[in-house]
């Protein structure tokens, strides 16, 4: 608790350009939650290098991601928005926690299996221990809640297991975090293959709407979205493409599925696609405008980066010290 508020931690990787899935599944909820919680939102660049990155590109993307957090509506005076690599405690706590994590647990992580398949030429140890670094992120700030998309649930569970194990050996060092999965937009699917989640690393650019796509491009991508030959607008497993479009529409407009179904009753797929496209353009246009403006305010963004890294560091150090002492490291003089 800080000032009577519970603590929230979340982060995103600076790999690729953010998609509508990242926005509706995560970022949009972050903004809503930021009034209620004391929030830490990190650009998790340590996680990014588990997959090979071009150094200059990574730096640019990380900066853009941090700027997008603010452009999406997170006030950097109230929310601690910072680069993970600026706070060395993440890596230090991750090492300690690795010694309390079993390889059997890591072997069960589906994201590792997926990424290992995708990057078969670079199955590095960091990719394997990625969930432990994520646990360190969360536990360092004693987070009560962690908003993530449903694909991250398994990582939250392992975080809780590691924290519980550590606490049962050494006393209450870590807060056990709860996941927060927003109702709308929990899992936005690819526009080209609605059985697969929309992902920023998808090779097909038509599969994802990127947050900085021009309105005309957004409309075109929705027009090309894969649907089915049923010809009726319903929300059911047999029509994953249509269901995904309705999910996107509901998440973008804050309407319920029933409201949306009523609205589109008897309409054709073309009408639905146009309406969904327009609802997405309506939320992304102001975000893009703000992003452009902020990108020009270099000194302002630099000062945010510095100030928030210091704030994050101070909190992280407290937990790190407690964990170091708990396992038996000598105190520094
Ligand atoms: P990558 O393709 O690089 O693995 P990604 O697009 O899956 O990336 P992450 O960086 O892993 O995105 O996720 C950032 C946040 O966005 C997480 O909280 C994740 O749960 C959420 N998220 C990612 N994709 C989706 C999606 N399709 N629908 C809903 N939420 C999503
Ligand atoms: N693994 C997450 C990103 C991430 C994260 C975190 C999310 C790293 N550390 C801590 C929440 C809390 C992802 O791939 N989306």
Short mmCIF file of C-alpha atoms and ligand atoms in Angstrom, two decimals:
data_model
loop_
_atom_site.label_atom_id
_atom_site.label_comp_id
_atom_site.label_asym_id
_atom_site.label_seq_id
_atom_site.Cartn_x
_atom_site.Cartn_y
_atom_site.Cartn_z
CA UNK A 1 0.00 0.00 0.00
CA UNK A 2 1.20 3.51 -0.81
CA UNK A 3 -0.98 6.40 0.43
CA UNK A 4 -3.82 3.96 1.03
CA UNK A 5 -3.67 2.71 -2.55
CA UNK A 6 -2.88 -0.82 -3.65
CA UNK A 7 0.11 -1.32 -5.93
CA UNK A 8 -0.10 -2.32 -9.58
CA UNK A 9 2.72 -3.44 -11.85
CA UNK A 10 2.69 -4.20 -15.55
CA UNK A 11 4.99 -4.03 -18.51
CA UNK A 12 5.30 -4.53 -22.22
CA UNK A 13 8.16 -5.56 -24.39
CA UNK A 14 9.65 -3.17 -26.87
CA UNK A 15 9.61 -5.76 -29.63
CA UNK A 16 7.76 -4.74 -32.77
CA UNK A 17 5.09 -2.08 -33.03
CA UNK A 18 2.16 -2.24 -30.62
CA UNK A 19 -1.01 -3.76 -31.99
CA UNK A 20 -4.66 -3.19 -31.31
CA UNK A 21 -4.47 -6.42 -29.24
CA UNK A 22 -1.88 -4.84 -26.95
CA UNK A 23 -4.01 -1.73 -26.66
CA UNK A 24 -7.42 -3.30 -26.03
CA UNK A 25 -6.03 -6.21 -24.00
CA UNK A 26 -3.63 -4.22 -21.86
CA UNK A 27 -2.93 -0.52 -22.33
CA UNK A 28 -6.56 0.62 -22.33
CA UNK A 29 -7.16 -1.17 -19.03
CA UNK A 30 -3.98 0.31 -17.60
CA UNK A 31 -5.39 3.78 -18.11
CA UNK A 32 -8.65 2.90 -16.37
CA UNK A 33 -6.82 1.29 -13.45
CA UNK A 34 -4.37 4.12 -13.03
CA UNK A 35 -6.87 6.16 -11.02
CA UNK A 36 -7.43 3.44 -8.52
CA UNK A 37 -3.91 2.08 -7.94
CA UNK A 38 -0.37 3.24 -7.34
CA UNK A 39 1.03 2.13 -10.71
CA UNK A 40 4.37 1.04 -12.13
CA UNK A 41 4.39 0.62 -15.90
CA UNK A 42 7.67 -0.60 -17.25
CA UNK A 43 9.13 -0.85 -20.73
CA UNK A 44 10.65 -4.28 -20.21
CA UNK A 45 13.71 -4.04 -22.39
CA UNK A 46 15.62 -6.74 -20.47
CA UNK A 47 12.95 -9.15 -21.66
CA UNK A 48 13.28 -7.91 -25.25
CA UNK A 49 16.80 -9.22 -25.74
CA UNK A 50 15.68 -12.82 -25.21
CA UNK A 51 15.04 -12.52 -28.94
CA UNK A 52 17.80 -11.03 -31.10
CA UNK A 53 17.36 -7.27 -31.57
CA UNK A 54 19.00 -4.61 -33.66
CA UNK A 55 20.45 -2.26 -30.97
CA UNK A 56 19.41 1.03 -32.57
CA UNK A 57 15.99 -0.30 -33.40
CA UNK A 58 15.49 -1.55 -29.85
CA UNK A 59 16.40 1.87 -28.45
CA UNK A 60 13.96 3.61 -30.79
CA UNK A 61 11.17 1.15 -30.13
CA UNK A 62 11.64 1.35 -26.38
CA UNK A 63 11.41 5.12 -26.52
CA UNK A 64 8.33 4.95 -28.74
CA UNK A 65 6.71 2.47 -26.39
CA UNK A 66 7.33 4.68 -23.39
CA UNK A 67 5.89 7.62 -25.33
CA UNK A 68 2.87 5.53 -26.33
CA UNK A 69 2.13 4.76 -22.68
CA UNK A 70 1.80 8.48 -22.10
CA UNK A 71 -0.03 9.12 -25.37
CA UNK A 72 -2.57 6.44 -24.42
CA UNK A 73 -3.46 8.48 -21.34
CA UNK A 74 -1.12 7.44 -18.54
CA UNK A 75 -0.06 10.52 -16.63
CA UNK A 76 3.70 10.16 -16.01
CA UNK A 77 3.48 12.39 -12.95
CA UNK A 78 1.13 9.94 -11.28
CA UNK A 79 2.29 6.66 -12.80
CA UNK A 80 5.85 5.43 -12.62
CA UNK A 81 6.68 4.91 -16.29
CA UNK A 82 10.26 3.75 -16.73
CA UNK A 83 12.75 1.48 -18.51
CA UNK A 84 13.36 -1.86 -16.79
CA UNK A 85 17.06 -1.68 -17.75
CA UNK A 86 17.45 1.53 -15.70
CA UNK A 87 16.75 -0.33 -12.46
CA UNK A 88 19.41 -2.97 -11.85
CA UNK A 89 17.35 -4.59 -9.08
CA UNK A 90 15.29 -6.47 -11.69
CA UNK A 91 18.27 -8.55 -12.81
CA UNK A 92 19.58 -8.93 -9.26
CA UNK A 93 16.31 -10.22 -7.82
CA UNK A 94 15.80 -12.44 -10.87
CA UNK A 95 19.05 -14.25 -10.02
CA UNK A 96 17.94 -14.90 -6.46
CA UNK A 97 14.53 -16.11 -7.62
CA UNK A 98 16.08 -18.42 -10.22
CA UNK A 99 17.51 -20.36 -7.32
CA UNK A 100 13.95 -20.86 -6.06
CA UNK A 101 12.46 -21.94 -9.38
CA UNK A 102 12.47 -25.52 -10.67
CA UNK A 103 13.33 -26.41 -14.25
CA UNK A 104 10.21 -28.59 -14.25
CA UNK A 105 8.14 -25.45 -13.76
CA UNK A 106 9.91 -23.60 -16.54
CA UNK A 107 9.52 -26.58 -18.87
CA UNK A 108 5.75 -26.18 -18.66
CA UNK A 109 5.66 -22.58 -19.90
CA UNK A 110 3.78 -22.43 -23.17
CA UNK A 111 5.20 -19.04 -24.20
CA UNK A 112 8.70 -20.52 -23.99
CA UNK A 113 7.67 -23.46 -26.15
CA UNK A 114 6.08 -21.14 -28.72
CA UNK A 115 9.05 -18.78 -28.83
CA UNK A 116 11.56 -21.63 -28.96
CA UNK A 117 9.72 -22.98 -31.98
CA UNK A 118 9.68 -19.55 -33.61
CA UNK A 119 13.36 -18.82 -32.88
CA UNK A 120 14.81 -22.29 -33.23
CA UNK A 121 18.26 -20.85 -34.05
CA UNK A 122 18.45 -18.93 -30.75
CA UNK A 123 16.94 -20.88 -27.86
CA UNK A 124 18.97 -19.03 -25.24
CA UNK A 125 18.91 -19.40 -21.46
CA UNK A 126 17.28 -15.98 -21.07
CA UNK A 127 14.30 -17.09 -23.12
CA UNK A 128 13.98 -20.05 -20.77
CA UNK A 129 14.25 -18.08 -17.52
CA UNK A 130 12.12 -15.21 -18.86
CA UNK A 131 9.24 -15.99 -16.43
CA UNK A 132 11.58 -15.59 -13.45
CA UNK A 133 12.63 -12.13 -14.59
CA UNK A 134 8.95 -11.32 -14.93
CA UNK A 135 8.36 -12.59 -11.39
CA UNK A 136 11.19 -10.33 -10.20
CA UNK A 137 9.57 -7.33 -11.95
CA UNK A 138 6.33 -7.85 -10.14
CA UNK A 139 7.68 -8.84 -6.72
CA UNK A 140 10.23 -6.00 -6.55
CA UNK A 141 7.41 -3.47 -6.26
CA UNK A 142 5.27 -5.61 -3.92
CA UNK A 143 2.52 -5.42 -6.51
CA UNK A 144 -0.99 -6.42 -5.43
CA UNK A 145 -2.36 -6.62 -8.96
CA UNK A 146 -0.93 -7.22 -12.42
CA UNK A 147 -3.12 -6.42 -15.42
CA UNK A 148 -2.24 -8.63 -18.38
CA UNK A 149 -3.91 -10.32 -21.33
CA UNK A 150 -5.02 -13.91 -20.76
CA UNK A 151 -1.90 -15.21 -22.54
CA UNK A 152 0.18 -14.14 -19.53
CA UNK A 153 -1.81 -16.05 -16.87
CA UNK A 154 0.71 -18.86 -16.69
CA UNK A 155 3.48 -16.36 -15.92
CA UNK A 156 1.39 -14.87 -13.15
CA UNK A 157 0.84 -18.31 -11.67
CA UNK A 158 4.54 -19.12 -11.58
CA UNK A 159 5.19 -15.71 -9.98
CA UNK A 160 2.73 -16.55 -7.22
CA UNK A 161 4.30 -19.98 -6.73
CA UNK A 162 7.83 -18.59 -6.49
CA UNK A 163 6.76 -15.84 -4.07
CA UNK A 164 4.84 -18.29 -1.90
CA UNK A 165 7.80 -20.67 -1.80
CA UNK A 166 10.20 -17.87 -0.84
CA UNK A 167 7.83 -16.51 1.80
CA UNK A 168 7.28 -19.92 3.38
CA UNK A 169 11.04 -20.24 3.85
CA UNK A 170 11.88 -16.70 4.94
CA UNK A 171 8.73 -14.96 6.16
CA UNK A 172 6.61 -12.36 4.42
CA UNK A 173 9.12 -10.81 2.03
CA UNK A 174 6.86 -10.59 -1.04
CA UNK A 175 3.26 -9.62 -1.63
CA UNK A 176 1.47 -12.39 -3.55
CA UNK A 177 0.07 -10.65 -6.65
CA UNK A 178 -3.34 -11.19 -8.23
CA UNK A 179 -3.81 -11.13 -12.00
CA UNK A 180 -6.23 -8.63 -13.45
CA UNK A 181 -7.74 -9.64 -16.76
CA UNK A 182 -9.99 -6.98 -18.28
CA UNK A 183 -13.31 -8.32 -19.53
CA UNK A 184 -13.29 -6.63 -22.91
CA UNK A 185 -10.36 -7.24 -25.21
CA UNK A 186 -8.83 -10.03 -23.12
CA UNK A 187 -7.85 -11.84 -26.29
CA UNK A 188 -7.97 -10.08 -29.63
CA UNK A 189 -7.37 -12.46 -32.50
CA UNK A 190 -5.50 -12.09 -35.79
CA UNK A 191 -7.58 -10.55 -38.58
CA UNK A 192 -6.20 -13.11 -41.02
CA UNK A 193 -6.40 -16.19 -38.82
CA UNK A 194 -8.96 -15.72 -36.04
CA UNK A 195 -7.79 -18.90 -34.32
CA UNK A 196 -4.47 -17.20 -33.52
CA UNK A 197 -3.95 -14.20 -31.23
CA UNK A 198 -3.12 -10.85 -32.79
CA UNK A 199 0.60 -10.44 -32.20
CA UNK A 200 3.09 -7.70 -32.91
CA UNK A 201 5.58 -10.23 -34.23
CA UNK A 202 3.18 -11.64 -36.84
CA UNK A 203 4.85 -11.62 -40.25
CA UNK A 204 1.64 -10.81 -42.12
CA UNK A 205 0.99 -7.05 -41.72
CA UNK A 206 -2.70 -7.55 -42.55
CA UNK A 207 -3.12 -9.80 -39.51
CA UNK A 208 -2.64 -6.95 -37.04
CA UNK A 209 -3.78 -3.36 -36.73
CA UNK A 210 -0.82 -1.34 -35.48
CA UNK A 211 -1.47 1.58 -33.16
CA UNK A 212 0.22 3.98 -35.54
CA UNK A 213 -1.49 2.73 -38.72
CA UNK A 214 -3.12 5.47 -40.83
CA UNK A 215 -6.94 5.48 -40.68
CA UNK A 216 -7.18 4.39 -44.33
CA UNK A 217 -4.89 1.43 -43.62
CA UNK A 218 -6.98 0.46 -40.58
CA UNK A 219 -10.18 0.51 -42.64
CA UNK A 220 -8.52 -1.57 -45.37
CA UNK A 221 -7.30 -4.18 -42.87
CA UNK A 222 -10.80 -4.59 -41.45
CA UNK A 223 -12.30 -4.87 -44.94
CA UNK A 224 -9.87 -7.71 -45.63
CA UNK A 225 -10.50 -9.46 -42.29
CA UNK A 226 -11.16 -13.18 -42.68
CA UNK A 227 -14.76 -14.13 -41.84
CA UNK A 228 -16.84 -17.15 -42.96
CA UNK A 229 -19.57 -18.11 -45.39
CA UNK A 230 -22.42 -18.29 -42.86
CA UNK A 231 -23.64 -14.83 -43.80
CA UNK A 232 -25.19 -14.02 -40.41
CA UNK A 233 -23.76 -11.99 -37.55
CA UNK A 234 -23.66 -14.17 -34.43
CA UNK A 235 -21.33 -14.55 -31.47
CA UNK A 236 -20.32 -18.19 -31.42
CA UNK A 237 -17.33 -20.54 -31.61
CA UNK A 238 -18.18 -21.63 -35.16
CA UNK A 239 -17.65 -18.05 -36.41
CA UNK A 240 -14.35 -16.99 -34.85
CA UNK A 241 -13.76 -14.18 -37.36
CA UNK A 242 -17.10 -12.52 -36.68
CA UNK A 243 -16.78 -13.09 -32.96
CA UNK A 244 -13.40 -11.38 -33.01
CA UNK A 245 -14.83 -8.37 -34.88
CA UNK A 246 -17.59 -8.09 -32.29
CA UNK A 247 -15.05 -8.37 -29.47
CA UNK A 248 -13.02 -5.56 -31.00
CA UNK A 249 -16.11 -3.43 -31.48
CA UNK A 250 -17.22 -3.96 -27.87
CA UNK A 251 -13.76 -3.24 -26.47
CA UNK A 252 -13.43 -0.09 -28.58
CA UNK A 253 -16.90 1.28 -27.81
CA UNK A 254 -17.41 -0.10 -24.28
CA UNK A 255 -20.63 -1.76 -25.47
CA UNK A 256 -21.77 -5.23 -24.43
CA UNK A 257 -21.95 -8.15 -26.86
CA UNK A 258 -25.77 -8.10 -26.63
CA UNK A 259 -25.88 -4.43 -27.51
CA UNK A 260 -23.60 -5.01 -30.49
CA UNK A 261 -25.60 -8.00 -31.72
CA UNK A 262 -28.80 -5.99 -31.56
CA UNK A 263 -27.17 -3.16 -33.48
CA UNK A 264 -26.00 -5.44 -36.30
CA UNK A 265 -29.04 -7.68 -36.48
CA UNK A 266 -29.87 -8.48 -40.10
CA UNK A 267 -26.85 -6.54 -41.42
CA UNK A 268 -24.18 -7.86 -43.77
CA UNK A 269 -20.51 -8.50 -42.97
CA UNK A 270 -19.49 -5.39 -44.94
CA UNK A 271 -21.47 -3.13 -42.62
CA UNK A 272 -20.00 -4.79 -39.55
CA UNK A 273 -16.44 -4.44 -40.87
CA UNK A 274 -16.92 -0.75 -41.63
CA UNK A 275 -18.42 -0.07 -38.20
CA UNK A 276 -15.63 -1.92 -36.42
CA UNK A 277 -13.00 -0.09 -38.49
CA UNK A 278 -14.57 3.27 -37.68
CA UNK A 279 -14.78 2.49 -33.97
CA UNK A 280 -11.08 1.64 -33.95
CA UNK A 281 -10.10 4.75 -35.92
CA UNK A 282 -12.10 6.83 -33.42
CA UNK A 283 -10.00 5.61 -30.49
CA UNK A 284 -6.65 5.53 -32.27
CA UNK A 285 -6.75 8.94 -33.96
CA UNK A 286 -6.44 11.01 -30.75
CA UNK A 287 -3.76 8.64 -29.46
CA UNK A 288 -1.74 9.07 -32.66
CA UNK A 289 -2.04 12.85 -32.51
CA UNK A 290 -0.80 12.92 -28.91
CA UNK A 291 2.03 10.53 -29.78
CA UNK A 292 3.22 12.86 -32.54
CA UNK A 293 3.17 15.86 -30.24
CA UNK A 294 4.97 14.07 -27.42
CA UNK A 295 7.65 12.73 -29.74
CA UNK A 296 8.70 16.30 -30.33
CA UNK A 297 8.95 17.14 -26.63
CA UNK A 298 12.34 15.53 -26.15
CA UNK A 299 13.40 17.33 -22.97
CA UNK A 300 10.09 16.64 -21.30
CA UNK A 301 10.24 12.91 -22.05
CA UNK A 302 13.89 12.78 -20.95
CA UNK A 303 12.99 14.33 -17.61
CA UNK A 304 10.16 11.81 -17.09
CA UNK A 305 12.56 8.97 -17.82
CA UNK A 306 15.08 10.23 -15.28
CA UNK A 307 12.62 11.06 -12.52
CA UNK A 308 10.66 7.85 -12.75
CA UNK A 309 13.75 5.63 -12.90
CA UNK A 310 14.86 7.18 -9.61
CA UNK A 311 11.45 6.57 -8.07
CA UNK A 312 11.35 2.95 -9.25
CA UNK A 313 14.91 2.36 -8.09
CA UNK A 314 14.13 3.55 -4.56
CA UNK A 315 11.20 1.13 -4.18
CA UNK A 316 13.05 -1.74 -5.85
CA UNK A 317 16.06 -1.35 -3.56
CA UNK A 318 13.93 -1.86 -0.45
CA UNK A 319 12.59 -5.22 -1.61
CA UNK A 320 15.94 -6.30 -3.02
CA UNK A 321 17.66 -5.62 0.30
CA UNK A 322 15.03 -7.60 2.20
CA UNK A 323 15.45 -10.56 -0.18
CA UNK A 324 19.25 -10.41 -0.02
CA UNK A 325 19.19 -10.36 3.75
CA UNK A 326 16.65 -13.19 3.86
CA UNK A 327 18.86 -15.56 1.86
CA UNK A 328 21.92 -14.73 3.96
CA UNK A 329 23.97 -12.17 2.03
CA UNK A 330 26.06 -9.94 4.32
CA UNK A 331 24.83 -6.39 4.84
CA UNK A 332 26.80 -3.67 3.02
CA UNK A 333 28.72 -1.29 5.23
P1 LIG B 1 5.08 -10.70 -29.31
O1 LIG B 1 4.39 -10.92 -30.62
O2 LIG B 1 6.35 -9.93 -29.41
O3 LIG B 1 5.15 -11.91 -28.44
P2 LIG B 1 2.66 -9.64 -28.22
O4 LIG B 1 1.96 -8.84 -29.26
O5 LIG B 1 2.12 -10.98 -27.93
O6 LIG B 1 4.18 -9.68 -28.52
P3 LIG B 1 3.37 -8.79 -25.55
O7 LIG B 1 4.47 -7.82 -25.48
O8 LIG B 1 3.68 -10.22 -25.23
O9 LIG B 1 2.65 -8.73 -26.96
O10 LIG B 1 2.17 -8.32 -24.65
C1 LIG B 1 1.94 -7.05 -24.11
C2 LIG B 1 0.60 -7.06 -23.41
O11 LIG B 1 -0.45 -7.12 -24.37
C3 LIG B 1 0.37 -8.26 -22.49
O12 LIG B 1 -0.30 -7.84 -21.33
C4 LIG B 1 -0.47 -9.19 -23.30
O13 LIG B 1 -1.26 -10.03 -22.50
C5 LIG B 1 -1.30 -8.22 -24.10
N1 LIG B 1 -1.67 -8.78 -25.38
C6 LIG B 1 -0.83 -9.14 -26.37
N2 LIG B 1 -1.49 -9.60 -27.43
C7 LIG B 1 -2.82 -9.54 -27.10
C8 LIG B 1 -4.02 -9.88 -27.79
N3 LIG B 1 -4.01 -10.36 -29.01
N4 LIG B 1 -5.19 -9.67 -27.16
C9 LIG B 1 -5.22 -9.16 -25.91
N5 LIG B 1 -4.12 -8.81 -25.21
C10 LIG B 1 -2.93 -9.00 -25.78
N1 LIG B 2 5.83 -11.15 -20.32
C1 LIG B 2 5.02 -10.00 -20.58
C2 LIG B 2 5.74 -8.69 -20.39
C3 LIG B 2 6.14 -8.52 -18.99
C4 LIG B 2 5.26 -8.26 -17.89
C5 LIG B 2 6.11 -8.17 -16.75
C6 LIG B 2 3.89 -8.09 -17.77
C7 LIG B 2 7.40 -8.59 -18.49
N2 LIG B 2 7.39 -8.38 -17.15
C8 LIG B 2 5.57 -7.96 -15.49
C9 LIG B 2 3.36 -7.86 -16.49
C10 LIG B 2 4.22 -7.80 -15.38
C11 LIG B 2 4.53 -10.11 -22.00
O1 LIG B 2 5.14 -10.74 -22.80
N3 LIG B 2 3.47 -9.49 -22.27
#
